[in-house]
Short mmCIF file of C-alpha atoms and ligand atoms in Angstrom, two decimals:
data_model
loop_
_atom_site.label_atom_id
_atom_site.label_comp_id
_atom_site.label_asym_id
_atom_site.label_seq_id
_atom_site.Cartn_x
_atom_site.Cartn_y
_atom_site.Cartn_z
CA UNK H 1 112.26 -43.46 3.35
CA UNK H 2 112.06 -40.33 5.59
CA UNK H 3 111.08 -37.01 4.02
CA UNK H 4 112.95 -34.43 6.10
CA UNK H 5 111.88 -31.14 4.52
CA UNK H 6 109.36 -29.46 2.25
CA UNK H 7 112.07 -28.98 -0.40
CA UNK H 8 112.89 -32.65 -0.33
CA UNK H 9 109.21 -33.55 -0.56
CA UNK H 10 108.52 -31.19 -3.45
CA UNK H 11 111.55 -32.41 -5.37
CA UNK H 12 110.25 -35.97 -5.04
CA UNK H 13 106.82 -34.87 -6.21
CA UNK H 14 108.48 -33.06 -9.11
CA UNK H 15 110.53 -36.13 -10.04
CA UNK H 16 107.39 -38.23 -9.94
CA UNK H 17 105.56 -35.94 -12.34
CA UNK H 18 108.58 -35.69 -14.61
CA UNK H 19 108.99 -39.47 -14.84
CA UNK H 20 105.29 -39.89 -15.60
CA UNK H 21 105.55 -37.17 -18.27
CA UNK H 22 108.44 -38.95 -19.93
CA UNK H 23 106.94 -42.42 -19.76
CA UNK H 24 103.64 -41.32 -21.32
CA UNK H 25 105.57 -39.46 -24.03
CA UNK H 26 107.54 -42.65 -24.74
CA UNK H 27 104.29 -44.62 -24.91
CA UNK H 28 102.85 -42.11 -27.38
CA UNK H 29 105.94 -42.47 -29.53
CA UNK H 30 105.76 -46.27 -29.45
CA UNK H 31 102.14 -46.34 -30.54
CA UNK H 32 102.74 -43.70 -33.21
CA UNK H 33 105.34 -45.99 -34.73
CA UNK H 34 102.81 -48.81 -34.75
CA UNK H 35 100.12 -46.66 -36.31
CA UNK H 36 97.83 -46.77 -33.28
CA UNK H 37 97.17 -43.04 -33.53
CA UNK H 38 94.19 -42.84 -31.22
CA UNK H 39 95.99 -44.29 -28.22
CA UNK H 40 99.17 -42.42 -29.08
CA UNK H 41 97.21 -39.18 -28.91
CA UNK H 42 95.71 -40.12 -25.57
CA UNK H 43 99.14 -40.85 -24.09
CA UNK H 44 100.41 -37.56 -25.47
CA UNK H 45 97.58 -35.79 -23.68
CA UNK H 46 98.37 -37.63 -20.44
CA UNK H 47 102.01 -36.64 -20.82
CA UNK H 48 101.03 -32.98 -21.27
CA UNK H 49 98.86 -33.09 -18.16
CA UNK H 50 101.72 -34.52 -16.07
CA UNK H 51 104.11 -31.92 -17.52
CA UNK H 52 101.75 -29.17 -16.34
CA UNK H 53 101.81 -30.60 -12.82
CA UNK H 54 105.59 -30.69 -12.87
CA UNK H 55 105.70 -27.08 -14.06
CA UNK H 56 103.30 -26.01 -11.31
CA UNK H 57 105.60 -27.48 -8.66
CA UNK H 58 108.50 -25.49 -10.02
CA UNK H 59 106.42 -22.31 -10.00
CA UNK H 60 105.16 -22.92 -6.48
CA UNK H 61 108.66 -23.45 -5.21
CA UNK H 62 110.21 -20.64 -7.26
CA UNK H 63 112.70 -23.07 -8.75
CA UNK H 64 114.28 -22.39 -12.14
CA UNK H 65 112.21 -23.59 -15.07
CA UNK H 66 114.79 -26.02 -16.38
CA UNK H 67 116.14 -27.90 -13.40
CA UNK H 68 119.08 -30.23 -13.64
CA UNK H 69 118.81 -33.98 -13.40
CA UNK H 70 116.57 -34.80 -10.46
CA UNK H 71 118.32 -36.48 -7.57
CA UNK H 72 118.05 -40.25 -7.66
CA UNK H 73 115.63 -41.28 -4.96
CA UNK H 74 115.21 -44.74 -3.63
CA UNK H 75 111.56 -45.33 -4.46
CA UNK H 76 110.08 -48.38 -2.81
CA UNK H 77 109.62 -49.92 -6.28
CA UNK H 78 111.93 -49.73 -9.28
CA UNK H 79 110.38 -46.49 -10.48
CA UNK H 80 108.34 -43.58 -9.15
CA UNK H 81 104.85 -44.59 -7.95
CA UNK H 82 103.09 -42.71 -10.74
CA UNK H 83 105.21 -44.18 -13.56
CA UNK H 84 103.50 -46.81 -15.69
CA UNK H 85 105.58 -49.98 -16.11
CA UNK H 86 107.50 -49.96 -19.39
CA UNK H 87 105.85 -53.16 -20.60
CA UNK H 88 102.24 -52.00 -20.15
CA UNK H 89 101.58 -51.63 -23.87
CA UNK H 90 100.15 -53.80 -26.58
CA UNK H 91 100.24 -52.66 -30.20
CA UNK H 92 96.49 -53.29 -30.60
CA UNK H 93 95.48 -51.65 -27.32
CA UNK H 94 92.52 -49.26 -27.19
CA UNK H 95 91.95 -45.92 -25.41
CA UNK H 96 90.19 -47.72 -22.55
CA UNK H 97 93.36 -49.71 -21.86
CA UNK H 98 95.42 -46.52 -21.78
CA UNK H 99 93.02 -45.02 -19.26
CA UNK H 100 93.20 -48.18 -17.15
CA UNK H 101 96.98 -47.71 -17.02
CA UNK H 102 96.57 -44.04 -16.07
CA UNK H 103 94.04 -44.94 -13.37
CA UNK H 104 96.44 -47.44 -11.77
CA UNK H 105 99.19 -44.82 -11.78
CA UNK H 106 97.00 -42.14 -10.19
CA UNK H 107 95.88 -44.58 -7.49
CA UNK H 108 99.54 -45.37 -6.72
CA UNK H 109 100.23 -41.64 -6.46
CA UNK H 110 97.31 -41.17 -4.02
CA UNK H 111 98.65 -43.98 -1.87
CA UNK H 112 102.19 -42.56 -1.92
CA UNK H 113 101.05 -39.10 -0.79
CA UNK H 114 98.54 -40.47 1.72
CA UNK H 115 101.30 -42.52 3.35
CA UNK H 116 103.51 -39.45 3.75
CA UNK H 117 100.57 -37.37 5.03
CA UNK H 118 99.86 -40.02 7.68
CA UNK H 119 103.53 -40.56 8.57
CA UNK H 120 106.04 -38.91 10.85
CA UNK H 121 107.32 -36.18 8.51
CA UNK H 122 107.34 -32.53 9.65
CA UNK H 123 103.94 -30.79 9.70
CA UNK H 124 104.62 -28.69 6.55
CA UNK H 125 105.49 -31.83 4.61
CA UNK H 126 102.39 -33.68 5.79
CA UNK H 127 100.17 -30.75 4.87
CA UNK H 128 101.71 -30.55 1.40
CA UNK H 129 101.36 -34.34 1.00
CA UNK H 130 97.69 -34.15 1.93
CA UNK H 131 97.14 -31.44 -0.65
CA UNK H 132 98.88 -33.56 -3.31
CA UNK H 133 96.90 -36.65 -2.36
CA UNK H 134 93.63 -34.69 -2.69
CA UNK H 135 94.71 -33.42 -6.09
CA UNK H 136 95.55 -36.95 -7.22
CA UNK H 137 92.12 -38.10 -5.99
CA UNK H 138 90.58 -35.50 -8.27
CA UNK H 139 92.56 -36.99 -11.15
CA UNK H 140 91.27 -40.46 -10.26
CA UNK H 141 87.72 -39.14 -10.50
CA UNK H 142 88.44 -37.42 -13.81
CA UNK H 143 89.93 -40.55 -15.34
CA UNK H 144 86.97 -42.62 -14.18
CA UNK H 145 84.65 -40.15 -15.92
CA UNK H 146 86.80 -40.26 -19.03
CA UNK H 147 86.61 -44.07 -19.04
CA UNK H 148 82.84 -43.86 -19.22
CA UNK H 149 83.14 -41.93 -22.47
CA UNK H 150 85.29 -44.44 -24.38
CA UNK H 151 84.08 -47.84 -25.54
CA UNK H 152 85.03 -50.87 -23.48
CA UNK H 153 87.18 -53.20 -25.57
CA UNK H 154 85.31 -56.22 -26.86
CA UNK H 155 86.58 -59.72 -26.15
CA UNK H 156 89.35 -60.71 -28.56
CA UNK H 157 90.55 -57.12 -29.01
CA UNK H 158 94.13 -58.40 -29.17
CA UNK H 159 93.50 -60.94 -31.92
CA UNK H 160 95.57 -60.19 -34.99
CA UNK H 161 94.65 -62.05 -38.18
CA UNK H 162 98.29 -61.79 -39.24
CA UNK H 163 100.22 -62.07 -35.98
CA UNK H 164 103.96 -61.41 -35.83
CA UNK H 165 104.44 -64.45 -33.67
CA UNK H 166 104.37 -67.99 -34.93
CA UNK H 167 102.66 -69.75 -32.05
CA UNK H 168 104.43 -72.84 -30.72
CA UNK F 1 114.05 -20.70 -2.23
CA UNK F 2 117.06 -22.42 -3.76
CA UNK F 3 116.50 -25.36 -6.07
CA UNK F 4 117.75 -28.62 -4.55
CA UNK F 5 119.27 -29.57 -7.88
CA UNK F 6 122.88 -29.18 -8.86
CA UNK F 7 123.34 -27.72 -12.31
CA UNK F 8 123.84 -30.56 -14.76
CA UNK F 9 125.36 -30.14 -18.15
CA UNK F 10 122.76 -32.00 -20.21
CA UNK F 11 119.46 -33.78 -19.69
CA UNK F 12 118.85 -37.42 -20.72
CA UNK F 13 116.69 -36.23 -23.64
CA UNK F 14 119.71 -34.33 -24.99
CA UNK F 15 121.30 -37.72 -25.78
CA UNK F 16 118.37 -38.89 -27.91
CA UNK F 17 118.34 -38.58 -31.67
CA UNK F 18 115.23 -37.51 -33.53
CA UNK F 19 114.60 -41.07 -34.74
CA UNK F 20 111.68 -42.88 -33.18
CA UNK F 21 112.54 -46.44 -32.22
CA UNK F 22 110.79 -49.13 -34.24
CA UNK F 23 110.81 -51.65 -31.40
CA UNK F 24 107.52 -53.34 -30.50
CA UNK F 25 105.47 -51.46 -27.88
CA UNK F 26 106.53 -52.79 -24.47
CA UNK F 27 109.94 -54.11 -25.64
CA UNK F 28 112.55 -54.01 -22.86
CA UNK F 29 115.02 -52.28 -25.16
CA UNK F 30 113.17 -48.95 -24.75
CA UNK F 31 114.15 -49.01 -21.10
CA UNK F 32 117.76 -49.78 -21.91
CA UNK F 33 117.80 -46.70 -24.14
CA UNK F 34 116.42 -44.70 -21.20
CA UNK F 35 119.09 -46.20 -18.93
CA UNK F 36 121.84 -45.24 -21.39
CA UNK F 37 120.67 -41.64 -21.84
CA UNK F 38 120.15 -41.16 -18.09
CA UNK F 39 123.63 -42.57 -17.38
CA UNK F 40 125.28 -40.26 -19.93
CA UNK F 41 123.54 -37.26 -18.37
CA UNK F 42 124.52 -38.41 -14.88
CA UNK F 43 128.15 -38.65 -16.01
CA UNK F 44 127.92 -35.13 -17.44
CA UNK F 45 129.30 -36.35 -20.75
CA UNK F 46 128.64 -34.75 -24.09
CA UNK F 47 127.33 -36.71 -27.11
CA UNK F 48 130.39 -35.84 -29.19
CA UNK F 49 132.61 -37.57 -26.64
CA UNK F 50 130.68 -40.84 -26.67
CA UNK F 51 130.46 -43.61 -29.27
CA UNK F 52 127.83 -46.35 -29.26
CA UNK F 53 128.83 -49.39 -31.29
CA UNK F 54 126.57 -52.33 -32.05
CA UNK F 55 126.10 -55.42 -34.20
CA UNK F 56 122.78 -56.54 -35.70
CA UNK F 57 119.45 -57.30 -34.06
CA UNK F 58 116.57 -55.35 -32.55
CA UNK F 59 118.80 -54.49 -29.57
CA UNK F 60 121.63 -53.43 -31.87
CA UNK F 61 119.50 -50.61 -33.32
CA UNK F 62 120.25 -48.55 -30.22
CA UNK F 63 123.06 -46.34 -31.66
CA UNK F 64 120.60 -44.77 -34.11
CA UNK F 65 118.39 -43.64 -31.25
CA UNK F 66 121.16 -41.69 -29.52
CA UNK F 67 122.85 -38.61 -30.91
CA UNK F 68 126.29 -39.83 -29.90
CA UNK F 69 128.69 -41.11 -32.52
CA UNK F 70 127.42 -44.50 -33.59
CA UNK F 71 128.45 -47.53 -35.55
CA UNK F 72 125.81 -50.10 -36.48
CA UNK F 73 128.20 -52.79 -37.59
CA UNK F 74 128.16 -56.34 -38.84
CA UNK F 75 126.30 -59.12 -37.00
CA UNK F 76 128.42 -60.33 -34.08
CA UNK F 77 131.24 -57.90 -34.74
CA UNK F 78 130.44 -55.01 -32.43
CA UNK F 79 133.28 -55.80 -30.03
CA UNK F 80 136.19 -55.85 -32.49
CA UNK F 81 135.03 -52.54 -33.98
CA UNK F 82 134.67 -51.01 -30.52
CA UNK F 83 138.04 -52.39 -29.40
CA UNK F 84 139.79 -50.76 -32.34
CA UNK F 85 138.01 -47.49 -31.72
CA UNK F 86 138.83 -47.36 -28.01
CA UNK F 87 142.49 -48.22 -28.53
CA UNK F 88 142.82 -45.63 -31.28
CA UNK F 89 140.77 -42.94 -29.51
CA UNK F 90 141.17 -43.62 -25.76
CA UNK F 91 139.59 -40.28 -24.82
CA UNK F 92 136.18 -41.43 -26.12
CA UNK F 93 133.67 -43.19 -23.91
CA UNK F 94 132.76 -46.32 -25.85
CA UNK F 95 129.54 -48.22 -25.17
CA UNK F 96 128.95 -51.47 -27.02
CA UNK F 97 125.47 -52.96 -27.49
CA UNK F 98 124.43 -56.46 -28.51
CA UNK F 99 121.70 -59.01 -28.11
CA UNK F 100 122.19 -62.57 -26.93
CA UNK F 101 122.26 -63.74 -30.55
CA UNK F 102 124.67 -61.06 -31.69
CA UNK F 103 126.89 -61.32 -28.64
CA UNK F 104 126.87 -65.00 -27.71
CA UNK F 105 126.25 -66.89 -31.00
CA UNK F 106 127.87 -65.32 -34.02
CA UNK F 107 129.88 -62.96 -31.81
CA UNK F 108 130.73 -65.51 -29.11
CA UNK F 109 134.39 -65.73 -30.00
CA UNK F 110 134.83 -61.97 -29.90
CA UNK F 111 133.14 -61.94 -26.51
CA UNK F 112 135.79 -64.29 -25.04
CA UNK F 113 138.67 -62.26 -26.39
CA UNK F 114 137.18 -58.91 -25.42
CA UNK F 115 136.95 -60.17 -21.82
CA UNK F 116 140.54 -61.42 -22.05
CA UNK F 117 141.89 -58.16 -23.53
CA UNK F 118 140.18 -56.02 -20.94
CA UNK F 119 140.00 -52.87 -23.03
CA UNK F 120 138.08 -50.09 -21.27
CA UNK F 121 134.65 -50.73 -22.80
CA UNK F 122 131.13 -50.99 -21.44
CA UNK F 123 129.48 -53.98 -23.06
CA UNK F 124 125.69 -54.04 -22.70
CA UNK F 125 124.00 -57.24 -23.84
CA UNK F 126 120.20 -57.07 -24.01
CA UNK F 127 119.39 -60.69 -23.32
CA UNK F 128 115.87 -61.84 -24.24
CA UNK F 129 116.77 -65.49 -24.82
CA UNK F 130 115.64 -65.29 -28.44
CA UNK F 131 116.51 -63.84 -31.85
CA UNK F 132 113.87 -61.11 -31.91
CA UNK F 133 114.71 -59.44 -35.20
CA UNK F 134 114.53 -62.63 -37.26
CA UNK F 135 111.20 -63.71 -35.75
CA UNK F 136 111.96 -65.87 -32.77
CA UNK F 137 114.64 -68.51 -33.32
CA UNK F 138 116.27 -69.89 -30.16
CA UNK F 139 119.53 -68.25 -29.08
CA UNK F 140 122.36 -69.62 -26.93
CA UNK F 141 120.57 -68.48 -23.75
CA UNK F 142 117.21 -70.02 -24.71
CA UNK F 143 115.97 -72.61 -22.25
CA UNK F 144 116.33 -76.17 -23.65
CA UNK F 145 112.61 -76.88 -23.35
CA UNK F 146 111.28 -73.64 -24.89
CA UNK F 147 109.10 -74.75 -27.77
CA UNK F 148 107.99 -72.80 -30.79
CA UNK F 149 107.16 -73.62 -34.39
CA UNK F 150 110.77 -72.75 -35.16
CA UNK F 151 112.08 -75.13 -32.49
CA UNK F 152 109.50 -77.88 -32.13
CA UNK F 153 110.16 -79.85 -28.96
CA UNK F 154 112.74 -77.27 -27.84
CA UNK F 155 116.45 -77.31 -28.60
CA UNK F 156 117.26 -79.75 -25.80
CA UNK F 157 120.57 -77.88 -25.51
CA UNK F 158 122.11 -76.61 -22.33
CA UNK F 159 122.09 -72.79 -22.08
CA UNK F 160 125.21 -70.69 -22.46
CA UNK F 161 126.09 -69.02 -19.14
CA UNK F 162 127.46 -65.61 -20.18
CA UNK F 163 128.45 -64.37 -16.74
CA UNK F 164 130.50 -67.44 -15.86
CA UNK F 165 132.15 -67.36 -19.27
CA UNK F 166 132.94 -63.65 -18.90
CA UNK F 167 134.59 -64.31 -15.55
CA UNK F 168 136.60 -67.28 -16.83
CA UNK F 169 137.71 -65.21 -19.83
CA UNK F 170 138.95 -62.29 -17.73
CA UNK F 171 136.20 -59.63 -17.69
CA UNK F 172 137.07 -57.02 -15.10
CA UNK F 173 133.56 -56.20 -13.99
CA UNK F 174 130.40 -58.26 -14.26
CA UNK F 175 126.88 -57.08 -13.53
CA UNK F 176 123.29 -57.92 -14.34
CA UNK F 177 120.51 -55.39 -14.79
CA UNK F 178 116.82 -55.51 -15.61
CA UNK F 179 115.06 -53.31 -18.11
CA UNK F 180 112.09 -52.92 -15.75
CA UNK F 181 114.35 -50.74 -13.60
CA UNK F 182 115.74 -48.04 -15.92
CA UNK F 183 117.04 -45.96 -12.98
CA UNK F 184 118.95 -48.95 -11.61
CA UNK F 185 120.26 -49.62 -15.12
CA UNK F 186 121.41 -46.03 -15.46
CA UNK F 187 123.36 -46.37 -12.21
CA UNK F 188 124.98 -49.62 -13.41
CA UNK F 189 125.92 -48.08 -16.76
CA UNK F 190 127.36 -44.98 -15.07
CA UNK F 191 129.40 -47.20 -12.77
CA UNK F 192 130.56 -49.19 -15.78
CA UNK F 193 131.82 -46.11 -17.56
CA UNK F 194 133.68 -44.95 -14.46
CA UNK F 195 135.32 -48.33 -13.85
CA UNK F 196 138.44 -48.91 -15.96
CA UNK F 197 138.57 -52.10 -18.00
CA UNK F 198 136.04 -54.35 -19.72
CA UNK F 199 132.68 -54.08 -17.98
CA UNK F 200 130.16 -56.69 -18.98
CA UNK F 201 126.56 -55.76 -18.23
CA UNK F 202 123.98 -58.39 -19.02
CA UNK F 203 120.52 -56.81 -19.14
CA UNK F 204 117.42 -58.97 -18.91
CA UNK F 205 115.35 -57.22 -21.56
CA UNK F 206 112.06 -58.96 -22.39
CA UNK F 207 110.99 -59.61 -25.97
CA UNK F 208 107.26 -59.11 -25.49
CA UNK F 209 106.47 -60.35 -29.00
CA UNK F 210 108.27 -63.67 -29.24
CA UNK F 211 108.67 -64.40 -25.53
CA UNK F 212 105.55 -62.77 -23.98
CA UNK F 213 106.01 -64.90 -20.87
CA UNK F 214 109.09 -62.77 -20.09
CA UNK F 215 106.72 -60.09 -18.80
CA UNK F 216 106.86 -62.29 -15.69
CA UNK F 217 110.55 -61.45 -15.18
CA UNK F 218 109.59 -58.47 -13.09
CA UNK F 219 108.37 -60.85 -10.41
CA UNK F 220 111.46 -63.06 -10.70
CA UNK F 221 114.25 -60.47 -10.44
CA UNK F 222 115.71 -59.57 -7.05
CA UNK F 223 118.74 -57.61 -5.83
CA UNK F 224 121.86 -59.76 -5.45
CA UNK F 225 121.83 -60.84 -1.79
CA UNK F 226 125.56 -60.22 -1.24
CA UNK F 227 127.98 -57.40 -1.98
CA UNK F 228 130.14 -57.75 -5.11
CA UNK F 229 133.34 -59.68 -4.61
CA UNK F 230 136.79 -59.01 -6.04
CA UNK F 231 137.79 -62.66 -5.56
CA UNK F 232 137.37 -64.52 -8.86
CA UNK F 233 137.13 -67.90 -7.07
CA UNK F 234 134.26 -66.75 -4.88
CA UNK F 235 132.63 -65.01 -7.86
CA UNK F 236 132.85 -68.24 -9.86
CA UNK F 237 131.07 -70.21 -7.15
CA UNK F 238 128.38 -67.54 -6.88
CA UNK F 239 127.86 -67.22 -10.62
CA UNK F 240 127.73 -70.99 -11.12
CA UNK F 241 124.84 -71.27 -8.67
CA UNK F 242 123.19 -68.01 -9.68
CA UNK F 243 119.46 -68.29 -10.44
CA UNK F 244 119.77 -65.96 -13.43
CA UNK F 245 117.76 -63.20 -11.74
CA UNK F 246 120.27 -61.65 -9.29
CA UNK F 247 120.48 -57.96 -10.13
CA UNK F 248 123.48 -55.77 -9.35
CA UNK F 249 127.24 -55.82 -9.56
CA UNK F 250 128.41 -59.40 -9.14
CA UNK F 251 132.16 -59.18 -9.68
CA UNK F 252 134.49 -56.22 -9.44
CA UNK F 253 138.09 -56.89 -10.49
CA UNK F 254 141.04 -54.54 -10.56
CA UNK F 255 143.07 -55.77 -13.52
CA UNK F 256 144.70 -52.94 -15.43
CA UNK F 257 143.01 -52.36 -18.80
CA UNK F 258 144.77 -52.95 -22.09
CA UNK F 259 145.44 -49.62 -23.76
CA UNK F 260 147.28 -50.70 -26.89
CA UNK F 261 150.74 -51.86 -27.73
CA UNK F 262 153.42 -50.95 -25.18
CA UNK F 263 155.64 -49.31 -27.79
CA UNK F 264 154.52 -47.46 -30.87
CA UNK F 265 155.35 -49.34 -34.08
CA UNK F 266 158.63 -48.12 -35.50
CA UNK F 267 157.98 -49.13 -39.08
CA UNK F 268 156.18 -46.65 -41.26
CA UNK F 269 153.38 -47.89 -43.55
CA UNK F 270 155.87 -47.63 -46.43
CA UNK F 271 158.39 -49.87 -44.59
CA UNK F 272 155.66 -52.42 -43.95
CA UNK F 273 154.64 -52.36 -47.58
CA UNK F 274 158.25 -53.17 -48.53
CA UNK F 275 158.12 -56.30 -46.36
CA UNK F 276 155.17 -57.60 -48.36
CA UNK F 277 156.64 -56.79 -51.75
CA UNK F 278 157.15 -59.90 -53.87
C1 LIG I 301 126.04 -62.64 -40.89
C2 LIG I 301 124.59 -62.60 -40.53
N1 LIG I 301 123.97 -63.74 -40.18
C3 LIG I 301 122.68 -63.73 -39.84
C4 LIG I 301 121.98 -62.56 -39.84
C5 LIG I 301 120.50 -62.58 -39.50
N2 LIG I 301 120.25 -62.02 -38.18
C6 LIG I 301 119.90 -60.74 -38.02
S1 LIG I 301 119.60 -60.33 -36.42
C7 LIG I 301 119.90 -61.93 -35.93
C8 LIG I 301 119.77 -62.35 -34.50
C9 LIG I 301 119.60 -61.25 -33.55
O1 LIG I 301 119.35 -61.74 -32.27
P1 LIG I 301 119.80 -60.95 -30.97
O2 LIG I 301 121.21 -60.54 -31.09
O3 LIG I 301 119.46 -61.81 -29.81
O4 LIG I 301 118.98 -59.62 -31.02
P2 LIG I 301 117.45 -59.26 -30.75
O5 LIG I 301 116.87 -59.06 -32.13
O6 LIG I 301 116.78 -60.38 -30.01
O7 LIG I 301 117.53 -58.01 -29.97
C10 LIG I 301 120.25 -62.74 -37.01
C11 LIG I 301 120.57 -64.17 -36.91
C12 LIG I 301 122.66 -61.39 -40.21
N3 LIG I 301 122.05 -60.20 -40.21
N4 LIG I 301 123.96 -61.43 -40.55
S1 LIG I 302 110.78 -58.53 -31.67
FE1 LIG I 302 111.19 -58.64 -29.49
S2 LIG I 302 113.26 -57.79 -29.21
FE2 LIG I 302 112.49 -57.15 -31.23
S3 LIG I 302 111.55 -55.14 -30.89
FE3 LIG I 302 109.93 -56.67 -30.74
S4 LIG I 302 109.82 -57.13 -28.54
FE4 LIG I 302 111.79 -56.13 -28.89
#
């Protein structure tokens, strides 16, 4: 989909950050309900980080702090590239899994911005896209570092001695 | 620089209540809730002008998670309650929510007559081909060979085909959505509210706990390959051969909605009481 102007580009970037903010907040809520506090907290942190990015875009563009509903863009997938799929969760998941989800999302964001930077958009848009892609690459590196600090889930992490499901 | 956004009345979050959903992490119903709140914001409605009516089931918990007026009714009886409400209070936007158990088993009869009456309602059925809330019994849309401890060997029964039945019963608008696409769902719900008459929206909404294989639906769904038709005959042929994963508006009729009795009743409640006096 063509990106005709810097405003258009930045509003897409803003929408992307906003959707990621909301999805991580929803994930935090879901895991809170299921008493998986550690992962809930991690998703809350991820949501706050994305919210900061969204806020920065507004500041950079001098847009009002509470914008109206973002315009509906036709993303190439069902949702914005940086939005984790709604069904990514498991009630017994561990922080490492949450970071794996975040890593996939950041990599999608890098690809999205790289594609615009290498495409046929106006020069100002391509420059802004390159800047965003570089920023997302920094996030990729940060998440990889973070992953080194949390334990890797052992085999059978999803085994529940009292499962909700009666296997067939 | 001017913001490229038009001023909107409310944000999707303004339609959420403070209650945290108790659905399983990853359940498709979370996305339907997102679709509903985004649609209401898109339509620039206000919570006090919207009612969400449901029956019983995981999916039917949705009214509690919005801050619109809500009615969490009796199992299978969401549609009659919503019909009465809309006829009595036509200025309200009435959304009705069910699951495939609530809407097609115990509520199956009401479904037929709601389609036939064509009252201006948006009926959202979160179809996960199972009774989620009661721990995984087969529903009318469960595949005949789906086996579980509760249905050893599968039911062996042919599935109910809700879209065909809706068309045959007179629904004015028929669409299918997927919970993996909350933005697409929001657009379908907004269209439903704008379109007069009974709008039936079947949403494929995976139950990740009792039907974990439904996570694979995101690879199976695809946009409907043809534009919606207003010809019921053509729609019937399409829906009969539908693979169950076509997403979008599939039938768009133009039948005038039922808005209540043509003439107001002339008898007062006291006169009616006299008629029943022994
Ligand atoms: C009259 C009555 N019969 C049976 C039940 C038990 N019951 C509760 S929810 C449910 C099925 C719900 O299935 P569905 O509508 O598919 O919703 P889901 O939980 O899958 O979202 C049943 C049978 C009930 N609550 N009331
Ligand atoms: S049991 Fe199934 S339908 Fe119910 S909340 Fe869990 S995943 Fe959703």
